[in-house]
């Protein structure tokens, strides 16, 4: 079914103005009738002034000029807005015209009507208040009906604006119409205008009849007062029946029409929401064709938002279903590829597990050897330390021997010097012994010459010669011994010099050996520390190899479990693809 084109703002204003004029004319007739009763127009001149001057002026100002100024301004203000603000302003146009502009027009008309009568027809000022009350009652009576008519004309335009901003919600604030007060206001306005019209009519008729009766009694006396009262009341009753019936019937008919229109309006709003929900049940997303600011409008707006979300949801579901279908297909392909990959990976992990076990065994051997090397290095460091200490002691001993040899050489030299001195003494002794021997020989010769007297001296000379001979022999022996001792001393001194030189020569390599041994001991310590670090690293490597072997073993077991569960994943991917197809079909029904 084709949607009729939207009216332009100018055409819409003309329709609204026409409806306002019709409603105002319908309500204006009884209001003028009541006002005429209030003003008690009697002569033709008064009717001419009231209908020929006051009525056209008031109608021109209140029914022509004012709406032609206010209504276009409201329309331009609404159309100039955008989005949610335009929707809110368009929704408020019917209530603004019916309950603000028209009520202001009725109030101003009541003031002008009765104020003009006070000025031109010489009526008391109190009639202005009663006339304004009559005009306001007529406005309250006609405003709800005018609002519903305006709302009906504005509905397509408001719906179009609402479709462009579906997230907006009509605000029920200010002069926005709400069922909470609209229906009571219509009933109260109908009763108020009925009561006010009846009371004013009765009051005016009775007041006029009683005035005439009083004037008649005052003029003619009391003799025939009863007959005159009856004669006066009977026509008064006859006069009251017709206007009361007319006003009551008009008020009742207006109330019935207003209530019927209000009920029809509620039915239209409820039917719009119901048709939308029925379409939703049938799988067709059709938003309710109703926008207003009352409770029905709230329901329609909530339904609009529901449809908006429902329309977004199928699109999202369809998109997600398509993505899920692609993901399921990719999952199936990935599952097949993963199955092949895991099979190869399982074989590789079995080989890796065997290799890791061999590495673990080799790590055990390496750890044991590293521990043994560490022990050997520590023993080598200890032995090097002992060798260094022994070499230091040997070096000290050789230095002492060198010092002793030097001292012995000096003593040998001193002994040789003493031996030479003793040799010189022995030469002196030998010389003395030779001289003594010569003297003994000479003494023996002289003793022989002396004869008997020289025998004793000869004995002494012989003994001196023997002693001299012994001294010579002893001196020769001493000299031989001294020469032997000197030779031995020289040899010992030479040997001592050679020993000192040998000790000195041996001490220098020994010193170099000590330095090398100390360097070797330091290297042994560094080697021991390095071997200790290597041992710690090997220990850590051994622990890491154990962890690696455990991880490879767990990974091998997990791979085996994954291969077992891979079939379940394939089945789940198939189920996802099937469910995705169902979701796609369901989502297409509500798009």
Tab-separated table of C-alpha atoms in Angstrom, residues 306-520:
chain	number	residue	atom	x	y	z
A	306	UNK	CA	11.548	-1.900	20.759
A	307	UNK	CA	11.214	-2.251	16.980
A	308	UNK	CA	14.334	-0.222	16.455
A	309	UNK	CA	16.244	-2.535	18.757
A	310	UNK	CA	14.589	-5.565	17.163
A	311	UNK	CA	15.637	-4.326	13.735
A	312	UNK	CA	19.153	-3.782	14.978
A	313	UNK	CA	19.139	-7.171	16.682
A	314	UNK	CA	18.340	-9.251	13.546
A	315	UNK	CA	20.933	-7.318	11.603
A	316	UNK	CA	23.440	-7.964	14.327
A	317	UNK	CA	22.292	-11.568	14.547
A	318	UNK	CA	22.543	-12.011	10.797
A	319	UNK	CA	25.969	-10.401	10.729
A	320	UNK	CA	27.065	-12.404	13.742
A	321	UNK	CA	25.561	-15.547	12.237
A	322	UNK	CA	27.475	-14.940	9.011
A	323	UNK	CA	30.646	-14.328	10.955
A	324	UNK	CA	29.909	-17.388	13.061
A	325	UNK	CA	29.300	-19.486	9.948
A	326	UNK	CA	32.582	-18.314	8.482
A	327	UNK	CA	34.227	-18.966	11.812
A	328	UNK	CA	32.673	-22.452	11.915
A	329	UNK	CA	33.944	-23.184	8.418
A	330	UNK	CA	37.352	-21.854	9.300
A	331	UNK	CA	37.177	-23.854	12.517
A	332	UNK	CA	36.468	-27.020	10.564
A	333	UNK	CA	39.328	-26.329	8.195
A	334	UNK	CA	41.579	-25.366	11.055
A	335	UNK	CA	40.500	-28.501	12.912
A	336	UNK	CA	41.464	-30.678	9.959
A	337	UNK	CA	44.753	-28.868	9.549
A	338	UNK	CA	45.304	-29.037	13.274
A	339	UNK	CA	44.643	-32.756	13.199
A	340	UNK	CA	47.353	-33.221	10.594
A	341	UNK	CA	49.670	-30.839	12.370
A	342	UNK	CA	49.090	-32.494	15.727
A	343	UNK	CA	49.715	-35.908	14.214
A	344	UNK	CA	53.055	-34.739	12.888
A	345	UNK	CA	53.673	-32.923	16.129
A	346	UNK	CA	52.880	-36.053	18.127
A	347	UNK	CA	55.413	-38.049	16.102
A	348	UNK	CA	57.963	-35.282	16.533
A	349	UNK	CA	57.227	-35.143	20.256
A	350	UNK	CA	57.773	-38.887	20.586
A	351	UNK	CA	61.155	-38.464	18.939
A	352	UNK	CA	61.820	-35.394	21.068
A	353	UNK	CA	60.893	-37.373	24.173
A	354	UNK	CA	63.413	-40.094	23.269
A	355	UNK	CA	66.034	-37.457	22.471
A	356	UNK	CA	65.268	-35.633	25.717
A	357	UNK	CA	65.704	-38.886	27.617
A	358	UNK	CA	69.120	-39.392	25.973
A	359	UNK	CA	70.014	-35.792	26.780
A	360	UNK	CA	68.933	-36.418	30.371
A	361	UNK	CA	71.221	-39.458	30.619
A	362	UNK	CA	74.099	-37.522	29.027
A	363	UNK	CA	73.410	-34.710	31.466
A	364	UNK	CA	73.671	-37.170	34.367
A	365	UNK	CA	77.072	-38.356	33.049
A	366	UNK	CA	78.247	-34.785	32.482
A	367	UNK	CA	77.148	-33.811	35.969
A	368	UNK	CA	79.064	-36.750	37.484
A	369	UNK	CA	82.197	-35.950	35.462
A	370	UNK	CA	81.991	-32.287	36.323
A	371	UNK	CA	81.752	-33.226	40.000
A	372	UNK	CA	84.837	-35.468	39.659
A	373	UNK	CA	86.752	-32.731	37.821
A	374	UNK	CA	85.811	-30.315	40.577
A	375	UNK	CA	87.178	-32.677	43.201
A	376	UNK	CA	90.434	-33.171	41.191
A	377	UNK	CA	90.761	-29.415	40.709
A	378	UNK	CA	90.243	-28.828	44.414
A	379	UNK	CA	92.905	-31.480	45.224
A	380	UNK	CA	95.254	-29.926	42.639
A	381	UNK	CA	94.703	-26.541	44.234
A	382	UNK	CA	95.483	-28.022	47.665
A	383	UNK	CA	98.623	-29.812	46.360
A	384	UNK	CA	99.747	-26.643	44.595
A	385	UNK	CA	99.350	-24.755	47.837
A	386	UNK	CA	101.441	-27.381	49.689
A	387	UNK	CA	104.092	-27.320	46.903
A	388	UNK	CA	104.200	-23.577	47.108
A	389	UNK	CA	104.735	-23.778	50.841
A	390	UNK	CA	107.457	-26.534	50.431
A	391	UNK	CA	109.211	-24.582	47.696
A	392	UNK	CA	109.217	-21.522	49.887
A	393	UNK	CA	110.825	-23.619	52.669
A	394	UNK	CA	113.425	-25.047	50.254
A	395	UNK	CA	114.215	-21.584	49.015
A	396	UNK	CA	114.731	-20.447	52.569
A	397	UNK	CA	116.990	-23.543	53.270
A	398	UNK	CA	119.151	-22.925	50.194
A	399	UNK	CA	119.518	-19.314	51.175
A	400	UNK	CA	120.678	-20.480	54.615
A	401	UNK	CA	123.147	-22.960	52.997
A	402	UNK	CA	124.442	-20.179	50.806
A	403	UNK	CA	125.001	-18.032	53.840
A	404	UNK	CA	126.747	-20.953	55.682
A	405	UNK	CA	128.989	-21.647	52.658
A	406	UNK	CA	129.947	-18.003	52.528
A	407	UNK	CA	130.840	-18.111	56.250
A	408	UNK	CA	132.805	-21.361	55.791
A	409	UNK	CA	134.737	-19.817	52.899
A	410	UNK	CA	135.704	-16.921	55.080
A	411	UNK	CA	136.823	-19.318	57.874
A	412	UNK	CA	138.849	-21.355	55.345
A	413	UNK	CA	140.571	-18.244	54.208
A	414	UNK	CA	141.300	-17.341	57.810
A	415	UNK	CA	142.587	-20.890	58.490
A	416	UNK	CA	144.852	-20.718	55.448
A	417	UNK	CA	146.199	-17.420	56.700
A	418	UNK	CA	146.847	-18.946	60.100
A	419	UNK	CA	148.512	-21.955	58.488
A	420	UNK	CA	150.862	-19.657	56.593
A	421	UNK	CA	151.712	-17.879	59.821
A	422	UNK	CA	152.365	-21.252	61.509
A	423	UNK	CA	154.583	-22.178	58.503
A	424	UNK	CA	156.571	-19.070	58.982
A	425	UNK	CA	156.957	-19.930	62.693
A	426	UNK	CA	158.018	-23.465	61.698
A	427	UNK	CA	160.688	-21.980	59.411
A	428	UNK	CA	161.935	-19.955	62.318
A	429	UNK	CA	161.912	-23.058	64.550
A	430	UNK	CA	163.745	-25.066	61.871
A	431	UNK	CA	166.323	-22.335	61.547
A	432	UNK	CA	166.763	-22.326	65.275
A	433	UNK	CA	166.983	-26.127	65.280
A	434	UNK	CA	169.653	-26.012	62.565
A	435	UNK	CA	171.596	-23.489	64.529
A	436	UNK	CA	171.189	-25.585	67.671
A	437	UNK	CA	172.409	-28.619	65.733
A	438	UNK	CA	175.445	-26.711	64.567
A	439	UNK	CA	176.035	-25.471	68.045
A	440	UNK	CA	175.718	-29.028	69.390
A	441	UNK	CA	178.254	-30.226	66.810
A	442	UNK	CA	180.573	-27.427	67.714
A	443	UNK	CA	180.052	-28.172	71.408
A	444	UNK	CA	180.824	-31.859	70.855
A	445	UNK	CA	183.993	-30.941	69.030
A	446	UNK	CA	184.993	-28.661	71.804
A	447	UNK	CA	184.098	-31.333	74.393
A	448	UNK	CA	186.282	-33.797	72.596
A	449	UNK	CA	189.018	-31.347	72.631
A	450	UNK	CA	188.507	-30.807	76.294
A	451	UNK	CA	188.851	-34.390	77.089
A	452	UNK	CA	187.661	-35.538	80.417
A	453	UNK	CA	186.520	-32.146	81.363
A	454	UNK	CA	184.425	-31.863	78.416
A	455	UNK	CA	182.576	-35.182	78.728
A	456	UNK	CA	179.645	-33.729	80.594
A	457	UNK	CA	179.424	-30.896	78.161
A	458	UNK	CA	179.707	-33.455	75.363
A	459	UNK	CA	176.737	-35.285	76.778
A	460	UNK	CA	174.785	-32.059	76.862
A	461	UNK	CA	175.923	-31.246	73.383
A	462	UNK	CA	174.882	-34.680	72.213
A	463	UNK	CA	171.483	-34.258	73.819
A	464	UNK	CA	171.153	-30.806	72.294
A	465	UNK	CA	172.029	-32.269	68.942
A	466	UNK	CA	169.437	-34.972	69.405
A	467	UNK	CA	166.908	-32.398	70.490
A	468	UNK	CA	167.840	-30.251	67.548
A	469	UNK	CA	167.462	-33.220	65.246
A	470	UNK	CA	164.080	-33.996	66.764
A	471	UNK	CA	163.098	-30.365	66.398
A	472	UNK	CA	164.164	-30.417	62.773
A	473	UNK	CA	162.247	-33.593	62.142
A	474	UNK	CA	159.229	-32.244	64.009
A	475	UNK	CA	159.505	-28.996	62.150
A	476	UNK	CA	159.669	-30.864	58.867
A	477	UNK	CA	156.623	-32.870	59.900
A	478	UNK	CA	154.796	-29.716	60.950
A	479	UNK	CA	155.745	-28.036	57.718
A	480	UNK	CA	154.527	-31.081	55.804
A	481	UNK	CA	151.316	-31.068	57.776
A	482	UNK	CA	150.954	-27.348	57.269
A	483	UNK	CA	151.526	-27.728	53.572
A	484	UNK	CA	148.992	-30.575	53.478
A	485	UNK	CA	146.563	-28.521	55.555
A	486	UNK	CA	147.098	-25.490	53.330
A	487	UNK	CA	146.471	-27.592	50.260
A	488	UNK	CA	143.397	-29.107	51.876
A	489	UNK	CA	142.285	-25.673	53.010
A	490	UNK	CA	142.726	-24.300	49.526
A	491	UNK	CA	140.825	-27.231	48.102
A	492	UNK	CA	138.094	-26.826	50.743
A	493	UNK	CA	137.931	-23.096	50.046
A	494	UNK	CA	137.698	-23.781	46.326
A	495	UNK	CA	135.000	-26.373	46.945
A	496	UNK	CA	133.206	-23.933	49.270
A	497	UNK	CA	133.342	-21.314	46.541
A	498	UNK	CA	132.053	-23.816	44.045
A	499	UNK	CA	129.261	-24.879	46.508
A	500	UNK	CA	128.281	-21.265	47.125
A	501	UNK	CA	128.239	-20.616	43.412
A	502	UNK	CA	126.210	-23.839	42.895
A	503	UNK	CA	123.813	-22.858	45.638
A	504	UNK	CA	123.487	-19.390	44.110
A	505	UNK	CA	123.002	-20.884	40.666
A	506	UNK	CA	120.438	-23.382	42.042
A	507	UNK	CA	118.673	-20.707	44.089
A	508	UNK	CA	117.846	-18.541	41.038
A	509	UNK	CA	116.008	-21.334	39.086
A	510	UNK	CA	114.424	-22.359	42.348
A	511	UNK	CA	113.166	-18.801	42.760
A	512	UNK	CA	111.819	-18.843	39.209
A	513	UNK	CA	110.293	-22.255	39.929
A	514	UNK	CA	108.686	-20.826	43.032
A	515	UNK	CA	107.185	-18.005	41.025
A	516	UNK	CA	105.961	-20.468	38.407
A	517	UNK	CA	104.627	-22.715	41.155
A	518	UNK	CA	102.816	-19.790	42.740
A	519	UNK	CA	101.379	-18.875	39.337
A	520	UNK	CA	100.440	-22.517	38.911
